[in-house]
Coordinates of C-alpha atoms in Angstrom, one line a residue:
M1 CA -59.7 -109.5 12.5
L2 CA -60.9 -107.4 9.7
G3 CA -61.4 -104.5 12.1
A4 CA -57.8 -104.7 13.4
T5 CA -56.5 -104.9 9.9
A6 CA -58.4 -101.8 8.9
R7 CA -57.2 -99.9 12.0
I8 CA -53.6 -100.7 11.2
E9 CA -54.0 -99.6 7.6
G10 CA -55.5 -96.3 8.7
E11 CA -52.6 -95.5 11.0
L12 CA -50.1 -96.3 8.2
E13 CA -51.9 -94.0 5.9
L14 CA -51.8 -91.2 8.5
V15 CA -48.1 -91.6 9.0
Q16 CA -47.4 -91.7 5.3
G17 CA -49.5 -88.6 4.8
E18 CA -47.5 -86.7 7.5
M19 CA -44.2 -87.8 5.8
R20 CA -45.4 -86.4 2.5
V21 CA -46.0 -82.8 3.9
G22 CA -44.8 -80.3 1.3
A23 CA -44.9 -82.8 -1.6
P24 CA -46.9 -81.8 -4.7
A25 CA -50.5 -82.6 -4.3
Q26 CA -51.8 -85.5 -6.5
A27 CA -54.9 -85.1 -8.5
A28 CA -57.9 -86.4 -6.5
P29 CA -59.6 -89.6 -8.0
S30 CA -63.0 -89.2 -9.2
E31 CA -64.2 -91.6 -6.5
A32 CA -62.9 -92.6 -3.1
P33 CA -61.6 -96.2 -3.0
S34 CA -63.9 -98.7 -1.6
D35 CA -63.4 -100.4 1.7
F36 CA -62.7 -103.7 -0.1
A37 CA -59.9 -102.1 -2.2
R38 CA -58.4 -100.6 0.8
A39 CA -58.5 -103.9 2.6
Q40 CA -56.8 -105.7 -0.3
A41 CA -54.0 -103.1 -0.7
P42 CA -50.6 -104.3 0.5
V43 CA -49.3 -102.5 3.5
E44 CA -45.6 -101.5 3.5
T45 CA -44.3 -101.3 7.0
P46 CA -40.7 -100.1 7.7
A47 CA -38.6 -102.7 9.4
F48 CA -37.8 -100.3 12.2
A49 CA -41.4 -99.2 12.7
Q50 CA -42.9 -100.4 15.9
E51 CA -46.2 -99.6 17.3
S52 CA -45.7 -96.8 19.8
P53 CA -48.0 -96.1 22.7
W54 CA -47.5 -92.3 22.1
P55 CA -49.0 -90.4 19.3
A56 CA -46.5 -89.6 16.4
S57 CA -45.2 -86.0 16.2
P58 CA -45.3 -84.2 12.9
A59 CA -42.1 -84.3 10.9
K60 CA -40.1 -81.1 10.2
P61 CA -39.1 -80.2 6.6
S62 CA -35.4 -80.6 5.9
K63 CA -33.2 -77.6 4.7
P64 CA -31.1 -78.0 1.6
P65 CA -27.3 -77.9 2.3
R66 CA -25.6 -74.4 1.7
R67 CA -23.3 -74.3 -1.3
R68 CA -20.0 -72.4 -1.2
F69 CA -19.3 -69.6 -3.8
S70 CA -17.3 -70.8 -6.7
L71 CA -15.9 -68.5 -9.3
K72 CA -15.9 -71.3 -11.8
R73 CA -19.6 -71.9 -11.3
A74 CA -20.3 -68.1 -11.6
V75 CA -18.4 -67.8 -14.9
F76 CA -20.1 -70.9 -16.1
A77 CA -23.5 -69.5 -15.1
I78 CA -22.8 -66.4 -17.2
F79 CA -21.6 -67.9 -20.4
V80 CA -23.4 -71.2 -20.4
T81 CA -26.0 -71.5 -23.1
H82 CA -28.4 -73.6 -21.2
L83 CA -31.9 -72.1 -21.2
S84 CA -32.2 -72.6 -17.4
K85 CA -29.4 -69.9 -17.0
S86 CA -30.9 -67.2 -19.1
G87 CA -32.7 -65.4 -16.3
F88 CA -29.5 -64.8 -14.4
R89 CA -27.8 -63.4 -17.5
I90 CA -30.7 -61.0 -18.2
R91 CA -30.6 -59.6 -14.7
L92 CA -26.8 -59.1 -14.9
T93 CA -27.0 -57.4 -18.2
A94 CA -29.8 -55.1 -16.9
A95 CA -27.7 -54.2 -13.9
F96 CA -24.7 -53.4 -16.1
F97 CA -26.6 -51.1 -18.5
G98 CA -28.4 -49.5 -15.6
G99 CA -25.1 -48.6 -14.0
L100 CA -23.7 -47.3 -17.3
F101 CA -26.9 -45.2 -17.7
L102 CA -26.4 -43.7 -14.2
L103 CA -22.8 -42.9 -15.0
F104 CA -23.9 -41.0 -18.1
I105 CA -26.5 -39.1 -16.1
G106 CA -23.9 -38.1 -13.5
R107 CA -21.5 -36.9 -16.1
L108 CA -24.2 -34.8 -17.8
A109 CA -25.1 -33.3 -14.4
Y110 CA -21.4 -32.4 -13.8
L111 CA -21.0 -30.8 -17.2
G112 CA -24.2 -28.9 -16.6
T113 CA -23.0 -27.4 -13.3
K114 CA -19.3 -26.9 -14.0
P115 CA -18.2 -23.4 -15.2
N116 CA -18.2 -23.0 -18.9
P117 CA -15.4 -21.1 -20.7
D118 CA -17.4 -17.9 -20.7
S119 CA -18.0 -18.0 -16.9
L120 CA -14.4 -18.9 -16.4
R121 CA -13.4 -15.9 -18.5
R122 CA -15.7 -13.7 -16.3
E123 CA -14.0 -15.1 -13.2
A124 CA -10.6 -14.3 -14.7
S125 CA -11.6 -10.8 -15.7
Q126 CA -12.4 -10.0 -12.1
A127 CA -8.8 -10.9 -11.2
V128 CA -7.4 -8.8 -14.0
S129 CA -5.8 -5.5 -13.0
A130 CA -8.1 -2.6 -13.6
A131 CA -7.3 0.5 -15.6
R132 CA -6.0 3.6 -14.0
P133 CA -5.9 7.2 -15.3
E134 CA -2.6 8.6 -16.6
I135 CA -0.7 10.9 -14.3
V136 CA 0.9 14.0 -15.8
D137 CA 2.9 16.9 -14.5
R138 CA 1.6 20.5 -14.5
N139 CA 2.8 20.8 -18.2
G140 CA 1.2 17.6 -19.4
Q141 CA 4.3 15.5 -19.4
L142 CA 3.6 11.8 -18.7
M143 CA 4.7 10.5 -15.3
A144 CA 2.6 7.3 -14.9
M145 CA 0.5 5.3 -17.4
D146 CA -1.0 1.8 -18.1
V147 CA 0.4 -0.6 -20.7
K148 CA -1.2 -3.8 -21.9
V149 CA 0.7 -7.0 -20.9
M150 CA -0.1 -10.7 -21.2
S151 CA -0.5 -12.9 -18.1
V152 CA -0.9 -16.7 -18.0
F153 CA -3.5 -18.4 -15.8
A154 CA -4.8 -21.9 -15.2
D155 CA -8.1 -23.8 -14.4
P156 CA -6.8 -26.6 -12.1
R157 CA -9.9 -28.6 -12.7
E158 CA -9.1 -29.0 -16.3
I159 CA -5.4 -29.9 -16.0
I160 CA -5.0 -33.7 -16.5
D161 CA -1.4 -34.2 -15.3
K162 CA -0.4 -31.5 -12.8
D163 CA 3.1 -32.8 -12.3
E164 CA 3.8 -32.8 -16.0
A165 CA 2.3 -29.3 -16.4
T166 CA 4.4 -28.0 -13.6
E167 CA 7.6 -29.4 -15.1
E168 CA 6.9 -28.0 -18.6
I169 CA 5.8 -24.5 -17.4
T170 CA 8.8 -24.0 -15.0
A171 CA 11.1 -25.0 -17.9
I172 CA 9.7 -21.9 -19.8
L173 CA 9.4 -19.7 -16.7
P174 CA 12.4 -20.7 -14.6
D175 CA 11.9 -18.0 -12.1
L176 CA 8.7 -19.7 -10.8
N177 CA 9.0 -21.9 -7.7
A178 CA 8.0 -25.4 -8.9
H179 CA 6.6 -26.4 -5.4
D180 CA 4.4 -23.3 -5.2
L181 CA 3.2 -23.8 -8.8
R182 CA 2.3 -27.4 -8.1
A183 CA 0.4 -26.4 -5.0
R184 CA -1.6 -23.8 -7.0
L185 CA -2.4 -26.2 -9.8
G186 CA -3.6 -28.7 -7.2
A187 CA -6.0 -26.2 -5.6
K188 CA -9.8 -26.6 -5.7
K189 CA -10.2 -23.2 -7.3
G190 CA -11.5 -22.6 -10.9
F191 CA -8.9 -19.9 -11.5
V192 CA -5.3 -19.3 -10.4
W193 CA -2.5 -17.1 -11.8
I194 CA 0.6 -18.8 -13.0
K195 CA 2.5 -15.7 -13.8
R196 CA 1.7 -12.1 -14.6
D197 CA 3.4 -10.0 -17.2
I198 CA 5.1 -12.5 -19.4
S199 CA 7.0 -11.8 -22.5
P200 CA 5.6 -12.6 -26.0
A201 CA 8.3 -15.3 -26.4
Q202 CA 7.2 -16.9 -23.2
Q203 CA 3.6 -16.7 -24.2
Q204 CA 4.3 -18.4 -27.5
A205 CA 6.3 -21.2 -25.8
I206 CA 3.5 -22.0 -23.3
F207 CA 0.9 -21.9 -26.0
R208 CA 2.8 -24.5 -28.0
L209 CA 2.7 -26.9 -25.0
G210 CA -1.1 -27.3 -25.7
L211 CA -1.9 -27.8 -22.0
P212 CA -5.6 -28.0 -21.3
G213 CA -6.8 -25.6 -18.6
V214 CA -4.0 -23.1 -19.3
G215 CA -4.9 -19.7 -20.9
F216 CA -3.8 -16.1 -21.3
L217 CA -5.3 -12.8 -20.4
P218 CA -4.4 -9.3 -21.3
E219 CA -4.3 -6.9 -18.4
N220 CA -3.0 -3.5 -17.3
K221 CA 0.4 -2.8 -15.9
R222 CA 1.5 0.5 -14.3
V223 CA 4.7 1.9 -15.7
Y224 CA 6.6 5.0 -14.7
P225 CA 8.7 6.2 -17.6
N226 CA 10.9 8.5 -15.6
G227 CA 12.1 5.9 -13.1
P228 CA 12.5 7.2 -9.5
L229 CA 11.7 10.8 -10.4
G230 CA 9.0 12.0 -8.0
A231 CA 8.6 8.5 -6.5
H232 CA 7.5 9.6 -3.1
V233 CA 4.8 11.8 -4.6
L234 CA 3.6 9.3 -7.3
G235 CA 3.7 6.3 -5.0
F236 CA 3.1 2.9 -6.6
T237 CA 0.6 0.1 -7.2
N238 CA 0.4 -3.7 -6.5
P239 CA 0.2 -6.4 -9.3
D240 CA -3.6 -5.8 -9.3
N241 CA -3.0 -2.2 -10.2
Q242 CA -4.3 -1.0 -6.9
G243 CA -2.7 2.1 -5.3
I244 CA -0.4 1.4 -2.4
A245 CA 1.2 4.7 -1.7
G246 CA 1.3 8.3 -2.8
I247 CA -1.0 9.8 -5.4
E248 CA -1.8 6.3 -6.6
K249 CA -3.4 5.4 -3.3
Y250 CA -5.1 8.8 -3.1
L251 CA -6.8 8.2 -6.5
D252 CA -8.3 4.9 -5.2
G253 CA -9.6 6.8 -2.1
Q254 CA -11.3 9.3 -4.4
G255 CA -13.6 6.7 -5.8
L256 CA -11.6 4.9 -8.5
S257 CA -11.6 1.6 -6.6
D258 CA -15.3 1.9 -5.9
L259 CA -16.0 2.2 -9.7
H260 CA -13.9 -0.9 -10.3
D261 CA -15.7 -2.8 -7.6
A262 CA -19.1 -1.7 -9.0
G263 CA -18.1 -3.4 -12.3
F264 CA -17.7 -0.2 -14.5
K265 CA -15.6 -0.9 -17.5
L266 CA -12.9 1.7 -17.2
T267 CA -10.3 2.2 -19.8
R268 CA -7.5 4.6 -20.4
E269 CA -9.7 6.3 -23.0
N270 CA -12.6 7.1 -20.6
L271 CA -10.4 8.2 -17.7
A272 CA -9.2 11.8 -17.7
P273 CA -5.5 12.3 -16.9
V274 CA -4.6 13.5 -13.4
A275 CA -2.5 16.7 -13.5
L276 CA 0.0 17.1 -10.6
S277 CA 1.4 20.3 -9.4
L278 CA 4.9 19.1 -10.0
D279 CA 7.0 20.4 -12.8
M280 CA 9.0 17.4 -14.0
R281 CA 11.9 19.5 -15.2
A282 CA 12.3 21.3 -11.8
T283 CA 11.8 18.0 -10.0
H284 CA 14.6 16.4 -12.0
A285 CA 16.9 19.3 -11.2
V286 CA 16.1 19.0 -7.5
R287 CA 16.8 15.3 -7.4
D288 CA 20.0 15.6 -9.3
E289 CA 21.3 18.3 -6.9
L290 CA 20.2 16.2 -3.9
V291 CA 22.1 13.1 -5.2
Q292 CA 25.3 15.2 -5.5
A293 CA 24.8 16.8 -2.1
M294 CA 24.3 13.5 -0.3
Q295 CA 27.6 12.3 -1.8
R296 CA 29.4 15.6 -1.1
F297 CA 28.3 15.8 2.6
S298 CA 28.0 12.0 3.3
A299 CA 24.5 12.7 4.5
R300 CA 22.1 9.9 5.7
A301 CA 19.1 11.5 3.9
A302 CA 18.2 14.7 2.1
A303 CA 15.0 16.3 0.8
A304 CA 13.9 19.5 -1.0
A305 CA 10.7 21.1 -2.1
I306 CA 9.7 24.2 -4.1
M307 CA 6.3 25.7 -3.3
D308 CA 4.3 28.4 -5.0
V309 CA 3.5 30.6 -1.9
N310 CA 0.4 32.1 -3.5
T311 CA -1.3 28.8 -4.5
G312 CA 0.2 26.2 -2.1
E313 CA 1.2 24.1 -5.2
V314 CA 4.4 22.0 -4.6
V315 CA 6.1 22.4 -8.0
A316 CA 9.0 20.2 -7.1
A317 CA 9.6 17.6 -4.4
E318 CA 12.2 15.0 -3.8
S319 CA 13.3 12.9 -0.9
L320 CA 16.4 10.6 -0.8
P321 CA 16.8 7.7 -0.5
D322 CA 14.0 6.9 -2.9
Y323 CA 13.0 4.0 -5.1
D324 CA 11.7 3.0 -8.5
P325 CA 7.9 2.9 -8.5
A326 CA 7.9 0.2 -11.1
N327 CA 9.9 -2.1 -8.8
P328 CA 9.3 -0.6 -5.3
V329 CA 11.3 -3.2 -3.2
D330 CA 13.5 -0.4 -1.9
A331 CA 10.4 1.4 -0.5
L332 CA 10.4 -0.9 2.5
K333 CA 13.9 0.3 3.6
P334 CA 13.7 2.3 6.9
D335 CA 15.5 5.3 5.3
A336 CA 13.4 5.4 2.2
I337 CA 10.6 7.4 3.8
N338 CA 9.3 10.7 2.5
Q339 CA 11.4 13.1 4.6
L340 CA 9.0 15.9 3.7
T341 CA 5.8 14.5 5.1
V342 CA 6.6 11.4 7.1
G343 CA 9.9 12.3 8.9
V344 CA 9.3 14.6 11.9
H345 CA 12.2 16.7 13.0
E346 CA 13.1 19.7 15.2
M347 CA 13.5 22.4 12.6
G348 CA 16.1 24.5 14.4
S349 CA 16.4 28.3 13.9
T350 CA 13.9 28.3 11.0
F351 CA 11.3 28.4 13.8
K352 CA 12.6 31.8 14.9
A353 CA 10.7 33.3 11.9
L354 CA 7.5 32.1 13.6
T355 CA 8.6 33.5 17.0
L356 CA 9.4 37.0 15.6
A357 CA 6.1 37.0 13.6
M358 CA 4.2 36.0 16.8
A359 CA 5.9 38.9 18.7
L360 CA 5.1 41.4 15.9
E361 CA 1.5 40.1 15.5
S362 CA 0.8 40.4 19.2
G363 CA 1.8 44.1 19.3
K364 CA 4.2 43.5 22.1
A365 CA 7.2 44.1 19.9
T366 CA 8.1 46.2 16.8
L367 CA 11.1 46.2 14.5
N368 CA 12.7 48.7 16.8
T369 CA 12.2 46.7 20.0
R370 CA 15.5 45.6 21.6
I371 CA 16.1 42.5 23.7
D372 CA 19.1 42.2 26.0
V373 CA 21.0 39.1 25.2
S374 CA 24.2 39.9 27.2
N375 CA 24.0 36.9 29.5
P376 CA 22.8 33.3 29.1
L377 CA 19.2 32.6 30.0
R378 CA 18.4 30.1 32.7
A379 CA 15.9 27.4 31.6
G380 CA 15.3 25.0 34.4
H381 CA 18.5 23.3 35.3
N382 CA 20.2 24.4 32.1
Y383 CA 21.2 27.7 30.4
I384 CA 20.3 28.9 26.9
H385 CA 23.4 30.3 25.0
D386 CA 23.8 32.0 21.6
F387 CA 25.9 30.5 18.9
E388 CA 27.5 33.9 18.3
P389 CA 27.2 35.8 21.6
Q390 CA 26.9 39.6 21.2
H391 CA 26.7 40.6 24.9
R392 CA 24.4 43.5 24.2
P393 CA 20.8 44.3 23.4
L394 CA 19.7 43.4 19.9
S395 CA 16.8 44.6 17.8
L396 CA 14.3 42.2 16.3
P397 CA 16.1 42.1 12.9
E398 CA 19.4 41.5 14.7
I399 CA 18.0 38.7 16.8
F400 CA 17.1 37.1 13.5
T401 CA 20.4 37.8 11.6
Y402 CA 22.5 36.7 14.6
S403 CA 20.2 33.8 15.2
S404 CA 20.0 34.6 18.9
N405 CA 18.5 31.8 21.0
I406 CA 18.3 34.1 24.0
G407 CA 16.5 36.8 22.2
S408 CA 13.9 34.4 20.7
A409 CA 13.3 32.7 24.1
K410 CA 12.7 36.1 25.7
L411 CA 10.2 37.1 23.0
A412 CA 8.3 33.9 23.5
L413 CA 8.2 34.3 27.3
A414 CA 6.7 37.8 26.7
I415 CA 3.8 36.2 24.9
G416 CA 3.3 33.4 27.5
V417 CA 2.8 29.7 27.2
E418 CA -0.9 29.9 26.3
G419 CA -0.3 32.6 23.7
H420 CA 2.6 30.7 22.2
Q421 CA 0.5 27.5 21.9
A422 CA -2.4 29.4 20.4
F423 CA -0.2 31.0 17.7
L424 CA 1.5 27.8 16.7
R425 CA -1.9 26.0 16.6
K426 CA -3.1 28.8 14.3
M427 CA -0.1 28.3 12.1
G428 CA -0.9 24.6 11.7
E429 CA 2.1 23.3 13.7
L430 CA 0.4 21.4 16.5
T431 CA -1.8 19.1 14.4
R432 CA -1.2 16.6 11.7
M433 CA -1.0 18.2 8.2
R434 CA -3.2 16.6 5.6
T435 CA -2.4 16.6 1.9
E436 CA -3.2 14.3 -1.0
L437 CA -0.4 12.1 0.1
P438 CA -1.6 9.4 2.5
E439 CA 1.8 9.2 4.1
N440 CA 2.1 11.9 6.8
S441 CA 3.0 12.1 10.5
A442 CA 1.7 14.0 13.4
P443 CA 4.0 16.5 15.2
I444 CA 5.7 15.4 18.4
L445 CA 4.7 17.8 21.2
P446 CA 6.2 18.2 24.7
R447 CA 4.6 15.9 27.3
R448 CA 4.1 18.9 29.5
W449 CA 4.3 22.3 27.9
S450 CA 6.0 24.5 30.5
E451 CA 7.8 27.8 30.2
V452 CA 11.0 25.9 29.5
S453 CA 9.2 24.3 26.5
T454 CA 8.1 27.7 25.2
M455 CA 11.6 29.0 25.6
T456 CA 13.2 26.1 23.6
I457 CA 10.5 25.8 21.0
A458 CA 11.0 29.5 20.3
F459 CA 14.3 28.7 18.7
G460 CA 13.4 25.3 17.2
H461 CA 14.0 22.7 19.9
G462 CA 11.4 20.7 21.8
L463 CA 8.8 20.5 19.0
A464 CA 9.2 18.1 16.0
V465 CA 7.1 18.6 12.8
A466 CA 7.2 17.4 9.2
P467 CA 9.4 19.8 7.2
L468 CA 6.6 20.5 4.7
Q469 CA 4.4 21.5 7.7
A470 CA 7.0 24.1 8.7
M471 CA 7.3 25.2 5.1
M472 CA 3.5 25.8 5.0
A473 CA 3.8 28.1 8.0
V474 CA 6.7 30.1 6.6
A475 CA 4.9 30.4 3.3
A476 CA 2.0 32.0 5.1
L477 CA 4.4 34.5 6.8
V478 CA 5.6 35.8 3.4
N479 CA 2.5 35.6 1.1
G480 CA 0.5 38.3 2.9
G481 CA -0.5 36.1 5.9
Y482 CA -2.7 33.4 4.2
L483 CA -2.2 29.8 5.5
I484 CA -2.6 27.6 2.4
T485 CA -2.4 23.9 2.8
P486 CA 0.2 22.5 0.4
T487 CA -1.2 20.5 -2.6
F488 CA 0.4 18.1 -5.0
L489 CA -2.4 18.6 -7.6
K490 CA -2.5 21.4 -10.0
R491 CA -4.8 24.2 -8.9
P492 CA -7.5 25.5 -11.3
E493 CA -6.9 28.7 -13.0
G494 CA -8.0 31.8 -11.0
F495 CA -7.3 30.3 -7.5
D496 CA -7.6 33.1 -5.0
K497 CA -5.3 32.8 -1.9
T498 CA -7.7 35.1 0.0
S499 CA -10.0 32.1 0.3
A500 CA -7.5 30.6 2.8
P501 CA -7.6 31.7 6.5
Q502 CA -5.5 34.8 7.2
V503 CA -3.2 34.1 10.1
V504 CA -1.1 37.3 10.2
K505 CA -1.6 40.8 9.1
P506 CA -0.1 42.1 5.8
A507 CA 2.2 44.4 7.8
T508 CA 3.6 41.4 9.8
S509 CA 4.1 39.5 6.5
E510 CA 6.1 42.4 4.9
A511 CA 8.2 42.8 8.1
L512 CA 9.1 39.1 7.9
R513 CA 10.0 39.4 4.2
Y514 CA 12.3 42.3 5.1
I515 CA 14.0 40.3 7.9
L516 CA 14.5 37.3 5.7
R517 CA 16.0 39.5 3.0
L518 CA 18.3 41.2 5.5
N519 CA 19.4 37.8 6.7
A520 CA 20.4 36.7 3.2
V521 CA 22.5 39.9 2.7
V522 CA 24.3 40.2 6.0
G523 CA 23.2 37.2 8.1
T524 CA 23.3 33.4 8.1
A525 CA 21.7 32.9 4.7
K526 CA 24.4 34.6 2.5
K527 CA 25.3 31.4 0.7
A528 CA 21.8 31.4 -1.0
N529 CA 21.9 35.1 -1.9
I530 CA 22.1 34.5 -5.7
P531 CA 22.4 37.8 -7.6
G532 CA 19.4 39.0 -9.5
Y533 CA 16.8 37.1 -7.4
F534 CA 16.4 39.3 -4.3
V535 CA 16.5 36.2 -2.1
G536 CA 15.5 36.1 1.6
G537 CA 16.3 33.1 3.8
K538 CA 16.9 31.5 7.1
T539 CA 19.1 28.6 8.3
G540 CA 18.2 26.0 10.9
T541 CA 20.6 23.6 12.6
A542 CA 19.1 21.2 15.2
E543 CA 21.0 18.7 17.2
K544 CA 19.4 15.2 16.9
V545 CA 18.1 13.3 19.9
V546 CA 20.1 10.1 20.4
A547 CA 19.2 7.8 23.3
G548 CA 17.2 10.5 24.9
H549 CA 20.0 13.2 24.8
Y550 CA 21.0 15.8 22.2
S551 CA 24.0 14.7 20.2
K552 CA 26.6 17.4 19.3
H553 CA 27.9 15.3 16.4
K554 CA 24.6 14.5 14.6
V555 CA 22.5 17.3 13.3
F556 CA 19.5 17.9 11.1
T557 CA 19.9 21.0 9.0
T558 CA 17.3 23.2 7.2
F559 CA 17.4 26.1 4.9
M560 CA 14.4 28.1 3.6
A561 CA 14.7 30.8 0.9
V562 CA 11.9 33.0 -0.4
L563 CA 12.3 34.7 -3.8
P564 CA 11.9 37.4 -4.7
A565 CA 11.5 38.8 -1.3
D566 CA 9.7 41.9 -2.4
K567 CA 6.9 40.1 -4.3
P568 CA 7.3 36.5 -3.2
R569 CA 6.5 33.7 -5.6
Y570 CA 8.4 30.6 -4.6
L571 CA 9.7 29.2 -1.3
I572 CA 12.5 26.7 -1.5
M573 CA 13.4 24.4 1.4
T574 CA 16.3 22.0 1.7
V575 CA 16.8 19.6 4.6
M576 CA 19.7 17.2 5.3
D577 CA 20.0 14.5 7.9
E578 CA 23.4 14.1 9.5
P579 CA 25.6 15.9 7.0
K580 CA 29.3 15.9 7.6
G581 CA 31.5 19.1 7.5
L582 CA 34.0 19.5 4.8
K583 CA 37.7 20.5 5.2
E584 CA 37.3 23.6 3.0
D585 CA 34.4 24.7 5.2
G586 CA 36.4 24.3 8.4
F587 CA 34.5 21.1 9.1
W588 CA 31.4 23.1 9.9
D589 CA 28.2 20.9 9.6
T590 CA 25.7 23.8 10.2
A591 CA 23.0 24.5 7.8
A592 CA 24.7 27.4 6.0
Y593 CA 27.4 25.1 4.7
N594 CA 25.2 22.2 3.4
S595 CA 21.5 22.9 3.1
G596 CA 22.2 26.5 2.3
Y597 CA 24.8 25.5 -0.3
V598 CA 22.3 23.2 -2.0
T599 CA 19.5 25.8 -1.9
G600 CA 21.8 28.3 -3.6
R601 CA 22.5 25.8 -6.4
L602 CA 18.7 25.1 -6.7
I603 CA 18.0 28.8 -7.1
E604 CA 20.5 29.2 -9.9
R605 CA 19.4 26.0 -11.7
V606 CA 15.6 25.7 -11.2
T607 CA 14.1 29.2 -11.1
P608 CA 14.8 29.8 -14.8
L609 CA 12.9 26.6 -15.6
L610 CA 10.0 28.0 -13.6
G611 CA 9.9 31.2 -15.6
L612 CA 11.5 33.4 -13.0
A613 CA 14.4 35.2 -14.7
P614 CA 17.0 37.2 -12.7
R615 CA 16.7 40.9 -12.6
L616 CA 19.5 43.2 -13.4
D617 CA 18.1 46.1 -11.3
L618 CA 16.9 45.4 -7.8
P619 CA 13.8 47.2 -6.5
T620 CA 14.4 50.6 -5.0
E621 CA 11.5 50.3 -2.5
P622 CA 10.8 46.6 -2.0
F623 CA 8.9 47.1 1.3
P624 CA 6.6 50.1 0.8
L625 CA 4.2 49.3 3.6
L626 CA 7.0 49.3 6.1
A627 CA 8.2 52.7 4.7
R628 CA 4.8 54.2 5.3
M629 CA 4.8 52.8 8.8
G630 CA 8.0 54.7 9.6
Y631 CA 10.5 51.9 9.0
G632 CA 12.4 53.6 6.2
F633 CA 15.5 51.7 7.0
A634 CA 13.8 48.6 5.6
N635 CA 14.4 49.9 2.1
A636 CA 18.0 51.0 2.7
P637 CA 20.7 48.5 1.6
P638 CA 22.3 46.8 4.7
I639 CA 26.0 47.4 5.3
T640 CA 27.4 44.8 7.7
G641 CA 26.3 41.7 9.3
P642 CA 27.2 38.5 11.2
G643 CA 28.7 35.2 10.0
D644 CA 27.4 32.3 8.1
H645 CA 26.0 29.9 10.8

């Protein structure tokens, strides 16, 4: 019985021990209880416990139930003063101050990497318009210069309220587009322009706004004190003071922009003025006469130039319509091109000077050579006629004074197609002419240069060139034979024309001067024969090509005058696009009545400004070389001549 009791007690202890798994361990007694004590201890047996034939399985520890989040308990846990909650508050406080510390670190890092005012100023200075040299005329008169103006800019990163800033700025600068300004202020850039060239009153008003991120910068603005005078030669600049056209663009191409890009600090003081070949007084007179002529003849466009034939300097040049370089919006109009270098035209009978020079230079003709012009000349499916038919043989001077198309065509045929091409190429008429002005056009050549092409080009049809290009060739014919490329910059003292290529002999040059002088006395250039200046000249009237055909109602007229013809100094050229005939002129629209009329007025008005005074006594032997060659008639005054066409 005792053994059974002991066995039962042992099993109960095993079961109770398994149920207390995970409970804190009790301190072990110093001695194990005796068998008698264990036997006397009461045994507590659960009412449901029954002796099982199977061994008991170990009991699993129970999980505490999950508690839902409660804002009330969280707030209580933070602010309760019970000591058992202090650990949570300490951890929360440490997290708060740790986050604040990281925020300070991030802000310091941002301030360390963002541009400072000095670096922003450097960024702004790169956007500021750079300085340019002054441009003066040949006498030192100012034609273009820089002035200091104030411009307003912004650093969008510093502007707090961009909408408010936009509203306040556009209230002061009403010409700004609010939508565009808001977009610029919202950009990710560190520098944007708000407006350039503002008035002092506008600057003061914006300054009083006290807007952070808005500042002012002084910069250079190009001004042209003479308005549109010489506009096509001067050109203009963009808001960054970079040359866009004319001499302004040429200066950038000569290294000015490279110096700016390299960071050189250029100011007006350390940039030498650029002297043009233009005389501002003469240029003003030319423009004034062209304005009146366009109104008088209802012309579509007009241009004129005066060239020193011994240096190639263009001392006056104007082309209408023009524009104001300070506000060059009109420069984009189709008719506002430079008619002297960009417009290409058939030059009409002025090309007959080249044809006669070619014949004389070749040795196949002399001043005494006669060409039969009695009948029209067949050219392909068409016939070449004269404006004033003479129905008889004409000498070379008469071919010029009567402006005979038939005689000019026959002279060119005698030279041949290849010889004709070679001579025109030598005279610079078959390739693009290059001057300081970037704006220039290449000549328009025949697709197939045939004998018919040679015949028509001989009297100025079938080949289109820039008027200044034709002027260069005629200048070579009268200056002794030296082909000097025109220049818009003042030549240095002591320029020697003999450094240029000689394209015709001196005898040929003097013969052409004689023929030009004869034409001014008895031929088509009489309207420009101003007394006292010993003028020589030639007209040119070319029908314009409209829709692939020559129009009899739209012409391009040219007049060239050399003075004085015995010792030439200046060559004056006037061109007019689609002039209309006047009633008092019998409604003639040919060159003598419009371009010739304007050239005569220019001779009277401009040459005294250029230091060329009229002579009371004309030279008695103006062409001595021809006299020595047996052409004594060249020095005799002519008696009669043809009309004015």
